[in-house]
Amino acid sequence: INITITPTGEEKEINIGDVIILRNITLFKELDFAKTNFIATVSHELKTPIASIKLSLQLLQNAKTGAMNEDQNQLVESIKEDSQRLLKITGELLNLSQLETGNIQLNIEKSNPYNIVNYAKEAVKVQADQKQIKLVIDANENLPDVKADSEKTGWVLINYLSNAITYSSEKSTIVIKLKEENNQILFQVIDTGKGIDARYKDKVFDKYFQIPGSRKSGTGLGLAISKEFIEAQNGTIGVESNLGLGSTFWFSLNI
Ligand code: ADP
Protein backbone atom coordinates (compact mmCIF):
# COMPACT_ATOMS: atom_id res chain seq x y z
CA ILE A 1 0.00 0.00 0.00
CA ASN A 2 1.49 3.31 -1.00
CA ILE A 3 0.39 6.51 0.65
CA THR A 4 1.28 10.06 -0.19
CA ILE A 5 1.99 12.54 2.61
CA THR A 6 2.36 16.18 1.90
CA PRO A 7 2.89 18.00 5.27
CA THR A 8 5.22 20.52 3.75
CA GLY A 9 3.57 20.58 0.44
CA GLU A 10 6.07 18.15 -1.00
CA GLU A 11 4.85 14.83 -2.28
CA LYS A 12 6.29 11.68 -0.83
CA GLU A 13 5.28 8.12 -1.36
CA ILE A 14 6.03 5.63 1.36
CA ASN A 15 5.20 2.01 1.55
CA ILE A 16 3.43 1.08 4.75
CA GLY A 17 3.00 -2.60 3.93
CA ASP A 18 1.18 -5.07 1.76
CA VAL A 19 -2.19 -6.69 2.19
CA ILE A 20 -2.62 -10.24 1.05
CA ILE A 21 -6.06 -11.79 1.14
CA LEU A 22 -6.05 -15.54 1.35
CA ARG A 23 -9.23 -17.49 1.18
CA ASN A 24 -9.63 -21.21 1.29
CA ILE A 25 -11.95 -22.02 -1.61
CA THR A 26 -11.85 -25.79 -1.18
CA LEU A 27 -15.23 -25.79 0.51
CA PHE A 28 -16.81 -23.67 -2.24
CA LYS A 29 -15.37 -25.96 -4.90
CA GLU A 30 -16.69 -29.02 -3.08
CA LEU A 31 -20.13 -27.45 -2.76
CA ASP A 32 -20.13 -26.49 -6.42
CA PHE A 33 -19.15 -30.00 -7.42
CA ALA A 34 -21.83 -31.48 -5.16
CA LYS A 35 -24.43 -29.17 -6.71
CA THR A 36 -23.41 -30.13 -10.23
CA ASN A 37 -23.52 -33.81 -9.33
CA PHE A 38 -26.93 -33.34 -7.77
CA ILE A 39 -28.21 -31.69 -10.97
CA ALA A 40 -26.79 -34.58 -13.00
CA THR A 41 -28.54 -37.18 -10.84
CA VAL A 42 -31.86 -35.36 -10.73
CA SER A 43 -31.99 -34.66 -14.44
CA HIS A 44 -31.05 -38.24 -15.20
CA GLU A 45 -33.77 -39.54 -12.87
CA LEU A 46 -36.36 -37.20 -14.40
CA LYS A 47 -35.72 -38.24 -17.97
CA THR A 48 -37.12 -41.76 -17.70
CA PRO A 49 -40.53 -40.94 -16.17
CA ILE A 50 -41.04 -38.01 -18.53
CA ALA A 51 -40.25 -40.19 -21.54
CA SER A 52 -42.69 -42.75 -20.22
CA ILE A 53 -45.44 -40.13 -19.77
CA LYS A 54 -44.90 -39.12 -23.40
CA LEU A 55 -45.18 -42.70 -24.56
CA SER A 56 -48.37 -43.34 -22.55
CA LEU A 57 -49.94 -40.25 -24.08
CA GLN A 58 -49.08 -41.49 -27.53
CA LEU A 59 -50.74 -44.83 -26.73
CA LEU A 60 -53.79 -43.01 -25.42
CA GLN A 61 -54.11 -41.24 -28.77
CA ASN A 62 -53.73 -44.47 -30.70
CA ALA A 63 -57.39 -45.24 -30.10
CA LYS A 64 -56.86 -48.80 -28.82
CA THR A 65 -57.82 -47.49 -25.42
CA GLY A 66 -61.02 -46.02 -26.88
CA ALA A 67 -61.27 -42.98 -29.13
CA MET A 68 -61.11 -39.57 -27.50
CA ASN A 69 -63.20 -36.60 -28.42
CA GLU A 70 -61.66 -33.43 -29.92
CA ASP A 71 -61.24 -31.65 -26.56
CA GLN A 72 -59.61 -34.63 -24.90
CA ASN A 73 -57.32 -35.03 -27.85
CA GLN A 74 -56.24 -31.41 -27.65
CA LEU A 75 -55.47 -31.77 -23.94
CA VAL A 76 -53.35 -34.82 -24.58
CA GLU A 77 -51.57 -33.01 -27.41
CA SER A 78 -50.71 -30.12 -25.09
CA ILE A 79 -49.42 -32.46 -22.34
CA LYS A 80 -47.30 -34.18 -24.98
CA GLU A 81 -45.78 -30.85 -26.00
CA ASP A 82 -45.04 -30.00 -22.38
CA SER A 83 -43.38 -33.34 -21.76
CA GLN A 84 -41.24 -32.82 -24.88
CA ARG A 85 -40.17 -29.46 -23.47
CA LEU A 86 -39.36 -31.05 -20.09
CA LEU A 87 -37.31 -33.73 -21.83
CA LYS A 88 -35.33 -31.06 -23.66
CA ILE A 89 -34.62 -29.18 -20.43
CA THR A 90 -33.56 -32.28 -18.48
CA GLY A 91 -31.32 -33.30 -21.40
CA GLU A 92 -29.68 -29.88 -21.36
CA LEU A 93 -29.14 -29.93 -17.60
CA LEU A 94 -27.63 -33.39 -17.84
CA ASN A 95 -25.26 -32.34 -20.62
CA LEU A 96 -24.29 -29.18 -18.78
CA SER A 97 -23.48 -31.01 -15.54
CA GLN A 98 -21.43 -33.55 -17.45
CA LEU A 99 -19.48 -30.72 -19.04
CA GLU A 100 -18.93 -28.98 -15.71
CA THR A 101 -17.70 -32.06 -13.90
CA GLY A 102 -15.44 -32.93 -16.83
CA ASN A 103 -17.47 -36.09 -17.29
CA ILE A 104 -17.91 -35.63 -20.98
CA GLN A 105 -16.65 -38.51 -23.04
CA LEU A 106 -16.26 -38.14 -26.75
CA ASN A 107 -16.68 -41.11 -28.97
CA ILE A 108 -14.89 -39.93 -32.10
CA GLU A 109 -15.15 -42.08 -35.19
CA LYS A 110 -15.47 -41.63 -38.93
CA SER A 111 -19.07 -40.66 -39.44
CA ASN A 112 -21.16 -40.01 -42.51
CA PRO A 113 -22.35 -36.37 -42.28
CA TYR A 114 -25.48 -37.09 -44.30
CA ASN A 115 -26.57 -39.79 -41.83
CA ILE A 116 -26.10 -37.44 -38.86
CA VAL A 117 -28.20 -34.78 -40.57
CA ASN A 118 -30.90 -37.23 -41.55
CA TYR A 119 -31.14 -38.57 -38.00
CA ALA A 120 -31.56 -35.02 -36.63
CA LYS A 121 -34.17 -34.21 -39.27
CA GLU A 122 -36.25 -37.25 -38.25
CA ALA A 123 -35.92 -36.36 -34.56
CA VAL A 124 -37.59 -32.95 -35.01
CA LYS A 125 -40.19 -34.08 -37.56
CA VAL A 126 -43.11 -33.98 -35.11
CA GLN A 127 -42.22 -30.47 -33.95
CA ALA A 128 -41.89 -29.28 -37.58
CA ASP A 129 -45.20 -30.89 -38.59
CA GLN A 130 -47.02 -29.02 -35.84
CA LYS A 131 -46.15 -25.75 -37.62
CA GLN A 132 -46.29 -27.30 -41.09
CA ILE A 133 -42.65 -26.38 -41.56
CA LYS A 134 -40.77 -28.11 -44.37
CA LEU A 135 -37.29 -29.49 -43.64
CA VAL A 136 -35.03 -29.84 -46.66
CA ILE A 137 -31.56 -31.38 -46.85
CA ASP A 138 -29.28 -29.78 -49.43
CA ALA A 139 -26.20 -31.99 -49.73
CA ASN A 140 -24.01 -33.82 -52.13
CA GLU A 141 -24.52 -37.56 -51.49
CA ASN A 142 -20.85 -38.59 -51.61
CA LEU A 143 -19.37 -36.25 -49.07
CA PRO A 144 -16.37 -37.60 -47.15
CA ASP A 145 -16.77 -38.78 -43.55
CA VAL A 146 -16.10 -36.41 -40.66
CA LYS A 147 -14.13 -37.28 -37.54
CA ALA A 148 -16.92 -36.77 -35.10
CA ASP A 149 -18.93 -37.99 -32.16
CA SER A 150 -22.09 -38.57 -34.17
CA GLU A 151 -24.40 -38.59 -31.14
CA LYS A 152 -23.20 -35.22 -29.80
CA THR A 153 -23.07 -33.72 -33.28
CA GLY A 154 -26.61 -34.96 -33.87
CA TRP A 155 -27.64 -33.34 -30.58
CA VAL A 156 -26.26 -29.99 -31.78
CA LEU A 157 -28.18 -30.26 -35.06
CA ILE A 158 -31.39 -31.18 -33.24
CA ASN A 159 -30.92 -28.14 -31.04
CA TYR A 160 -30.31 -25.89 -34.08
CA LEU A 161 -33.36 -27.32 -35.85
CA SER A 162 -35.58 -27.11 -32.79
CA ASN A 163 -34.65 -23.42 -32.35
CA ALA A 164 -35.11 -22.74 -36.07
CA ILE A 165 -38.62 -24.23 -35.87
CA THR A 166 -39.45 -22.23 -32.73
CA TYR A 167 -38.35 -18.92 -34.26
CA SER A 168 -39.80 -19.43 -37.77
CA SER A 169 -43.34 -18.84 -38.92
CA GLU A 170 -45.77 -21.53 -39.94
CA LYS A 171 -45.40 -23.12 -43.38
CA SER A 172 -41.86 -21.83 -43.83
CA THR A 173 -38.91 -23.93 -45.03
CA ILE A 174 -35.73 -24.74 -43.10
CA VAL A 175 -32.72 -25.91 -45.10
CA ILE A 176 -29.99 -28.13 -43.69
CA LYS A 177 -26.96 -27.68 -45.91
CA LEU A 178 -23.75 -29.70 -46.05
CA LYS A 179 -20.65 -28.49 -47.87
CA GLU A 180 -17.04 -29.63 -48.13
CA GLU A 181 -14.65 -26.76 -47.49
CA ASN A 182 -10.91 -26.64 -46.58
CA ASN A 183 -10.70 -30.22 -45.33
CA GLN A 184 -13.80 -29.72 -43.29
CA ILE A 185 -17.50 -30.31 -43.61
CA LEU A 186 -19.61 -27.24 -43.04
CA PHE A 187 -23.04 -27.95 -41.51
CA GLN A 188 -25.59 -25.14 -41.82
CA VAL A 189 -29.16 -24.79 -40.60
CA ILE A 190 -30.76 -21.97 -42.54
CA ASP A 191 -34.07 -20.47 -41.42
CA THR A 192 -36.14 -17.52 -42.60
CA GLY A 193 -37.38 -16.76 -39.09
CA LYS A 194 -37.20 -13.74 -36.82
CA GLY A 195 -33.41 -13.38 -37.00
CA ILE A 196 -31.01 -12.05 -34.37
CA ASP A 197 -30.00 -8.47 -33.66
CA ALA A 198 -26.26 -7.99 -34.44
CA ARG A 199 -25.52 -7.01 -30.84
CA TYR A 200 -26.66 -10.39 -29.52
CA LYS A 201 -24.93 -12.47 -32.22
CA ASP A 202 -22.02 -13.64 -30.06
CA LYS A 203 -23.97 -13.67 -26.81
CA VAL A 204 -26.41 -16.38 -27.88
CA PHE A 205 -23.65 -18.95 -27.27
CA ASP A 206 -23.28 -17.83 -23.63
CA LYS A 207 -24.67 -19.99 -20.85
CA TYR A 208 -28.25 -19.04 -19.80
CA PHE A 209 -28.45 -16.21 -22.36
CA GLN A 210 -31.80 -15.60 -24.00
CA ILE A 211 -32.51 -12.61 -26.22
CA PRO A 212 -34.66 -10.13 -24.28
CA GLY A 213 -38.27 -10.47 -25.36
CA SER A 214 -37.80 -13.93 -26.85
CA ARG A 215 -39.73 -16.94 -25.56
CA LYS A 216 -39.90 -17.48 -21.82
CA SER A 217 -39.54 -21.24 -21.86
CA GLY A 218 -36.20 -22.88 -22.53
CA THR A 219 -33.04 -22.60 -20.52
CA GLY A 220 -30.65 -20.59 -22.66
CA LEU A 221 -28.32 -23.58 -22.42
CA GLY A 222 -28.76 -25.28 -25.79
CA LEU A 223 -26.33 -23.16 -27.79
CA ALA A 224 -23.77 -22.97 -24.95
CA ILE A 225 -23.70 -26.77 -24.81
CA SER A 226 -23.54 -26.93 -28.61
CA LYS A 227 -20.44 -24.70 -28.56
CA GLU A 228 -18.74 -26.94 -25.98
CA PHE A 229 -19.60 -30.08 -27.97
CA ILE A 230 -18.28 -28.72 -31.26
CA GLU A 231 -15.13 -27.17 -29.80
CA ALA A 232 -14.36 -30.40 -27.92
CA GLN A 233 -14.23 -32.03 -31.37
CA ASN A 234 -11.81 -29.32 -32.62
CA GLY A 235 -14.56 -27.80 -34.70
CA THR A 236 -15.71 -24.21 -35.11
CA ILE A 237 -19.19 -22.81 -34.55
CA GLY A 238 -21.06 -19.60 -35.27
CA VAL A 239 -24.12 -17.80 -36.58
CA GLU A 240 -24.90 -15.33 -39.34
CA SER A 241 -28.18 -13.50 -39.07
CA ASN A 242 -30.25 -10.59 -40.30
CA LEU A 243 -32.92 -9.30 -37.97
CA GLY A 244 -36.35 -9.99 -39.44
CA LEU A 245 -34.96 -12.09 -42.29
CA GLY A 246 -33.57 -15.23 -40.69
CA SER A 247 -30.51 -16.94 -39.28
CA THR A 248 -27.92 -19.45 -40.39
CA PHE A 249 -26.46 -21.41 -37.50
CA TRP A 250 -23.36 -23.34 -38.61
CA PHE A 251 -20.46 -25.47 -37.43
CA SER A 252 -17.64 -27.24 -39.18
CA LEU A 253 -15.82 -30.44 -38.35
CA ASN A 254 -12.61 -31.94 -39.70
CA ILE A 255 -12.69 -34.61 -42.40
P1 ADP B 1 -33.12 -21.62 -25.49
O1 ADP B 1 -33.58 -22.03 -26.86
O2 ADP B 1 -33.31 -22.68 -24.45
O3 ADP B 1 -33.61 -20.27 -25.07
P2 ADP B 1 -30.49 -21.53 -26.77
O4 ADP B 1 -29.13 -21.49 -26.16
O5 ADP B 1 -30.78 -22.67 -27.68
O6 ADP B 1 -31.52 -21.48 -25.56
O7 ADP B 1 -30.72 -20.19 -27.55
C1 ADP B 1 -30.39 -18.93 -26.94
C2 ADP B 1 -31.22 -17.81 -27.53
O8 ADP B 1 -30.81 -17.55 -28.88
C3 ADP B 1 -32.70 -18.12 -27.62
O9 ADP B 1 -33.36 -17.83 -26.42
C4 ADP B 1 -33.15 -17.18 -28.75
O10 ADP B 1 -33.38 -15.89 -28.23
C5 ADP B 1 -31.91 -17.13 -29.66
N1 ADP B 1 -32.02 -18.03 -30.84
C6 ADP B 1 -31.55 -19.30 -30.94
N2 ADP B 1 -31.79 -19.82 -32.15
C7 ADP B 1 -32.45 -18.87 -32.86
C8 ADP B 1 -32.99 -18.80 -34.20
N3 ADP B 1 -32.88 -19.81 -35.07
N4 ADP B 1 -33.61 -17.64 -34.57
C9 ADP B 1 -33.71 -16.60 -33.71
N5 ADP B 1 -33.23 -16.61 -32.44
C10 ADP B 1 -32.60 -17.72 -32.01
Coordinates of C-alpha atoms and ligand atoms in Angstrom, one line a residue:
I1 CA 0.0 0.0 0.0
N2 CA 1.5 3.3 -1.0
I3 CA 0.4 6.5 0.7
T4 CA 1.3 10.1 -0.2
I5 CA 2.0 12.5 2.6
T6 CA 2.4 16.2 1.9
P7 CA 2.9 18.0 5.3
T8 CA 5.2 20.5 3.7
G9 CA 3.6 20.6 0.4
E10 CA 6.1 18.2 -1.0
E11 CA 4.8 14.8 -2.3
K12 CA 6.3 11.7 -0.8
E13 CA 5.3 8.1 -1.4
I14 CA 6.0 5.6 1.4
N15 CA 5.2 2.0 1.5
I16 CA 3.4 1.1 4.7
G17 CA 3.0 -2.6 3.9
D18 CA 1.2 -5.1 1.8
V19 CA -2.2 -6.7 2.2
I20 CA -2.6 -10.2 1.1
I21 CA -6.1 -11.8 1.1
L22 CA -6.1 -15.5 1.4
R23 CA -9.2 -17.5 1.2
N24 CA -9.6 -21.2 1.3
I25 CA -12.0 -22.0 -1.6
T26 CA -11.8 -25.8 -1.2
L27 CA -15.2 -25.8 0.5
F28 CA -16.8 -23.7 -2.2
K29 CA -15.4 -26.0 -4.9
E30 CA -16.7 -29.0 -3.1
L31 CA -20.1 -27.5 -2.8
D32 CA -20.1 -26.5 -6.4
F33 CA -19.1 -30.0 -7.4
A34 CA -21.8 -31.5 -5.2
K35 CA -24.4 -29.2 -6.7
T36 CA -23.4 -30.1 -10.2
N37 CA -23.5 -33.8 -9.3
F38 CA -26.9 -33.3 -7.8
I39 CA -28.2 -31.7 -11.0
A40 CA -26.8 -34.6 -13.0
T41 CA -28.5 -37.2 -10.8
V42 CA -31.9 -35.4 -10.7
S43 CA -32.0 -34.7 -14.4
H44 CA -31.0 -38.2 -15.2
E45 CA -33.8 -39.5 -12.9
L46 CA -36.4 -37.2 -14.4
K47 CA -35.7 -38.2 -18.0
T48 CA -37.1 -41.8 -17.7
P49 CA -40.5 -40.9 -16.2
I50 CA -41.0 -38.0 -18.5
A51 CA -40.2 -40.2 -21.5
S52 CA -42.7 -42.8 -20.2
I53 CA -45.4 -40.1 -19.8
K54 CA -44.9 -39.1 -23.4
L55 CA -45.2 -42.7 -24.6
S56 CA -48.4 -43.3 -22.6
L57 CA -49.9 -40.3 -24.1
Q58 CA -49.1 -41.5 -27.5
L59 CA -50.7 -44.8 -26.7
L60 CA -53.8 -43.0 -25.4
Q61 CA -54.1 -41.2 -28.8
N62 CA -53.7 -44.5 -30.7
A63 CA -57.4 -45.2 -30.1
K64 CA -56.9 -48.8 -28.8
T65 CA -57.8 -47.5 -25.4
G66 CA -61.0 -46.0 -26.9
A67 CA -61.3 -43.0 -29.1
M68 CA -61.1 -39.6 -27.5
N69 CA -63.2 -36.6 -28.4
E70 CA -61.7 -33.4 -29.9
D71 CA -61.2 -31.6 -26.6
Q72 CA -59.6 -34.6 -24.9
N73 CA -57.3 -35.0 -27.9
Q74 CA -56.2 -31.4 -27.6
L75 CA -55.5 -31.8 -23.9
V76 CA -53.3 -34.8 -24.6
E77 CA -51.6 -33.0 -27.4
S78 CA -50.7 -30.1 -25.1
I79 CA -49.4 -32.5 -22.3
K80 CA -47.3 -34.2 -25.0
E81 CA -45.8 -30.9 -26.0
D82 CA -45.0 -30.0 -22.4
S83 CA -43.4 -33.3 -21.8
Q84 CA -41.2 -32.8 -24.9
R85 CA -40.2 -29.5 -23.5
L86 CA -39.4 -31.1 -20.1
L87 CA -37.3 -33.7 -21.8
K88 CA -35.3 -31.1 -23.7
I89 CA -34.6 -29.2 -20.4
T90 CA -33.6 -32.3 -18.5
G91 CA -31.3 -33.3 -21.4
E92 CA -29.7 -29.9 -21.4
L93 CA -29.1 -29.9 -17.6
L94 CA -27.6 -33.4 -17.8
N95 CA -25.3 -32.3 -20.6
L96 CA -24.3 -29.2 -18.8
S97 CA -23.5 -31.0 -15.5
Q98 CA -21.4 -33.6 -17.5
L99 CA -19.5 -30.7 -19.0
E100 CA -18.9 -29.0 -15.7
T101 CA -17.7 -32.1 -13.9
G102 CA -15.4 -32.9 -16.8
N103 CA -17.5 -36.1 -17.3
I104 CA -17.9 -35.6 -21.0
Q105 CA -16.6 -38.5 -23.0
L106 CA -16.3 -38.1 -26.8
N107 CA -16.7 -41.1 -29.0
I108 CA -14.9 -39.9 -32.1
E109 CA -15.1 -42.1 -35.2
K110 CA -15.5 -41.6 -38.9
S111 CA -19.1 -40.7 -39.4
N112 CA -21.2 -40.0 -42.5
P113 CA -22.4 -36.4 -42.3
Y114 CA -25.5 -37.1 -44.3
N115 CA -26.6 -39.8 -41.8
I116 CA -26.1 -37.4 -38.9
V117 CA -28.2 -34.8 -40.6
N118 CA -30.9 -37.2 -41.5
Y119 CA -31.1 -38.6 -38.0
A120 CA -31.6 -35.0 -36.6
K121 CA -34.2 -34.2 -39.3
E122 CA -36.3 -37.3 -38.3
A123 CA -35.9 -36.4 -34.6
V124 CA -37.6 -32.9 -35.0
K125 CA -40.2 -34.1 -37.6
V126 CA -43.1 -34.0 -35.1
Q127 CA -42.2 -30.5 -33.9
A128 CA -41.9 -29.3 -37.6
D129 CA -45.2 -30.9 -38.6
Q130 CA -47.0 -29.0 -35.8
K131 CA -46.2 -25.7 -37.6
Q132 CA -46.3 -27.3 -41.1
I133 CA -42.7 -26.4 -41.6
K134 CA -40.8 -28.1 -44.4
L135 CA -37.3 -29.5 -43.6
V136 CA -35.0 -29.8 -46.7
I137 CA -31.6 -31.4 -46.9
D138 CA -29.3 -29.8 -49.4
A139 CA -26.2 -32.0 -49.7
N140 CA -24.0 -33.8 -52.1
E141 CA -24.5 -37.6 -51.5
N142 CA -20.8 -38.6 -51.6
L143 CA -19.4 -36.2 -49.1
P144 CA -16.4 -37.6 -47.2
D145 CA -16.8 -38.8 -43.5
V146 CA -16.1 -36.4 -40.7
K147 CA -14.1 -37.3 -37.5
A148 CA -16.9 -36.8 -35.1
D149 CA -18.9 -38.0 -32.2
S150 CA -22.1 -38.6 -34.2
E151 CA -24.4 -38.6 -31.1
K152 CA -23.2 -35.2 -29.8
T153 CA -23.1 -33.7 -33.3
G154 CA -26.6 -35.0 -33.9
W155 CA -27.6 -33.3 -30.6
V156 CA -26.3 -30.0 -31.8
L157 CA -28.2 -30.3 -35.1
I158 CA -31.4 -31.2 -33.2
N159 CA -30.9 -28.1 -31.0
Y160 CA -30.3 -25.9 -34.1
L161 CA -33.4 -27.3 -35.8
S162 CA -35.6 -27.1 -32.8
N163 CA -34.6 -23.4 -32.4
A164 CA -35.1 -22.7 -36.1
I165 CA -38.6 -24.2 -35.9
T166 CA -39.4 -22.2 -32.7
Y167 CA -38.3 -18.9 -34.3
S168 CA -39.8 -19.4 -37.8
S169 CA -43.3 -18.8 -38.9
E170 CA -45.8 -21.5 -39.9
K171 CA -45.4 -23.1 -43.4
S172 CA -41.9 -21.8 -43.8
T173 CA -38.9 -23.9 -45.0
I174 CA -35.7 -24.7 -43.1
V175 CA -32.7 -25.9 -45.1
I176 CA -30.0 -28.1 -43.7
K177 CA -27.0 -27.7 -45.9
L178 CA -23.8 -29.7 -46.1
K179 CA -20.7 -28.5 -47.9
E180 CA -17.0 -29.6 -48.1
E181 CA -14.6 -26.8 -47.5
N182 CA -10.9 -26.6 -46.6
N183 CA -10.7 -30.2 -45.3
Q184 CA -13.8 -29.7 -43.3
I185 CA -17.5 -30.3 -43.6
L186 CA -19.6 -27.2 -43.0
F187 CA -23.0 -27.9 -41.5
Q188 CA -25.6 -25.1 -41.8
V189 CA -29.2 -24.8 -40.6
I190 CA -30.8 -22.0 -42.5
D191 CA -34.1 -20.5 -41.4
T192 CA -36.1 -17.5 -42.6
G193 CA -37.4 -16.8 -39.1
K194 CA -37.2 -13.7 -36.8
G195 CA -33.4 -13.4 -37.0
I196 CA -31.0 -12.1 -34.4
D197 CA -30.0 -8.5 -33.7
A198 CA -26.3 -8.0 -34.4
R199 CA -25.5 -7.0 -30.8
Y200 CA -26.7 -10.4 -29.5
K201 CA -24.9 -12.5 -32.2
D202 CA -22.0 -13.6 -30.1
K203 CA -24.0 -13.7 -26.8
V204 CA -26.4 -16.4 -27.9
F205 CA -23.7 -18.9 -27.3
D206 CA -23.3 -17.8 -23.6
K207 CA -24.7 -20.0 -20.8
Y208 CA -28.2 -19.0 -19.8
F209 CA -28.4 -16.2 -22.4
Q210 CA -31.8 -15.6 -24.0
I211 CA -32.5 -12.6 -26.2
P212 CA -34.7 -10.1 -24.3
G213 CA -38.3 -10.5 -25.4
S214 CA -37.8 -13.9 -26.9
R215 CA -39.7 -16.9 -25.6
K216 CA -39.9 -17.5 -21.8
S217 CA -39.5 -21.2 -21.9
G218 CA -36.2 -22.9 -22.5
T219 CA -33.0 -22.6 -20.5
G220 CA -30.7 -20.6 -22.7
L221 CA -28.3 -23.6 -22.4
G222 CA -28.8 -25.3 -25.8
L223 CA -26.3 -23.2 -27.8
A224 CA -23.8 -23.0 -25.0
I225 CA -23.7 -26.8 -24.8
S226 CA -23.5 -26.9 -28.6
K227 CA -20.4 -24.7 -28.6
E228 CA -18.7 -26.9 -26.0
F229 CA -19.6 -30.1 -28.0
I230 CA -18.3 -28.7 -31.3
E231 CA -15.1 -27.2 -29.8
A232 CA -14.4 -30.4 -27.9
Q233 CA -14.2 -32.0 -31.4
N234 CA -11.8 -29.3 -32.6
G235 CA -14.6 -27.8 -34.7
T236 CA -15.7 -24.2 -35.1
I237 CA -19.2 -22.8 -34.6
G238 CA -21.1 -19.6 -35.3
V239 CA -24.1 -17.8 -36.6
E240 CA -24.9 -15.3 -39.3
S241 CA -28.2 -13.5 -39.1
N242 CA -30.3 -10.6 -40.3
L243 CA -32.9 -9.3 -38.0
G244 CA -36.4 -10.0 -39.4
L245 CA -35.0 -12.1 -42.3
G246 CA -33.6 -15.2 -40.7
S247 CA -30.5 -16.9 -39.3
T248 CA -27.9 -19.4 -40.4
F249 CA -26.5 -21.4 -37.5
W250 CA -23.4 -23.3 -38.6
F251 CA -20.5 -25.5 -37.4
S252 CA -17.6 -27.2 -39.2
L253 CA -15.8 -30.4 -38.3
N254 CA -12.6 -31.9 -39.7
I255 CA -12.7 -34.6 -42.4
Ligands
ADP1 P1 -33.1 -21.6 -25.5 O1 -33.6 -22.0 -26.9 O2 -33.3 -22.7 -24.4 O3 -33.6 -20.3 -25.1 P2 -30.5 -21.5 -26.8 O4 -29.1 -21.5 -26.2 O5 -30.8 -22.7 -27.7 O6 -31.5 -21.5 -25.6 O7 -30.7 -20.2 -27.6 C1 -30.4 -18.9 -26.9 C2 -31.2 -17.8 -27.5 O8 -30.8 -17.6 -28.9 C3 -32.7 -18.1 -27.6 O9 -33.4 -17.8 -26.4 C4 -33.1 -17.2 -28.8 O10 -33.4 -15.9 -28.2 C5 -31.9 -17.1 -29.7 N1 -32.0 -18.0 -30.8 C6 -31.5 -19.3 -30.9 N2 -31.8 -19.8 -32.1 C7 -32.5 -18.9 -32.9 C8 -33.0 -18.8 -34.2 N3 -32.9 -19.8 -35.1 N4 -33.6 -17.6 -34.6 C9 -33.7 -16.6 -33.7 N5 -33.2 -16.6 -32.4 C10 -32.6 -17.7 -32.0

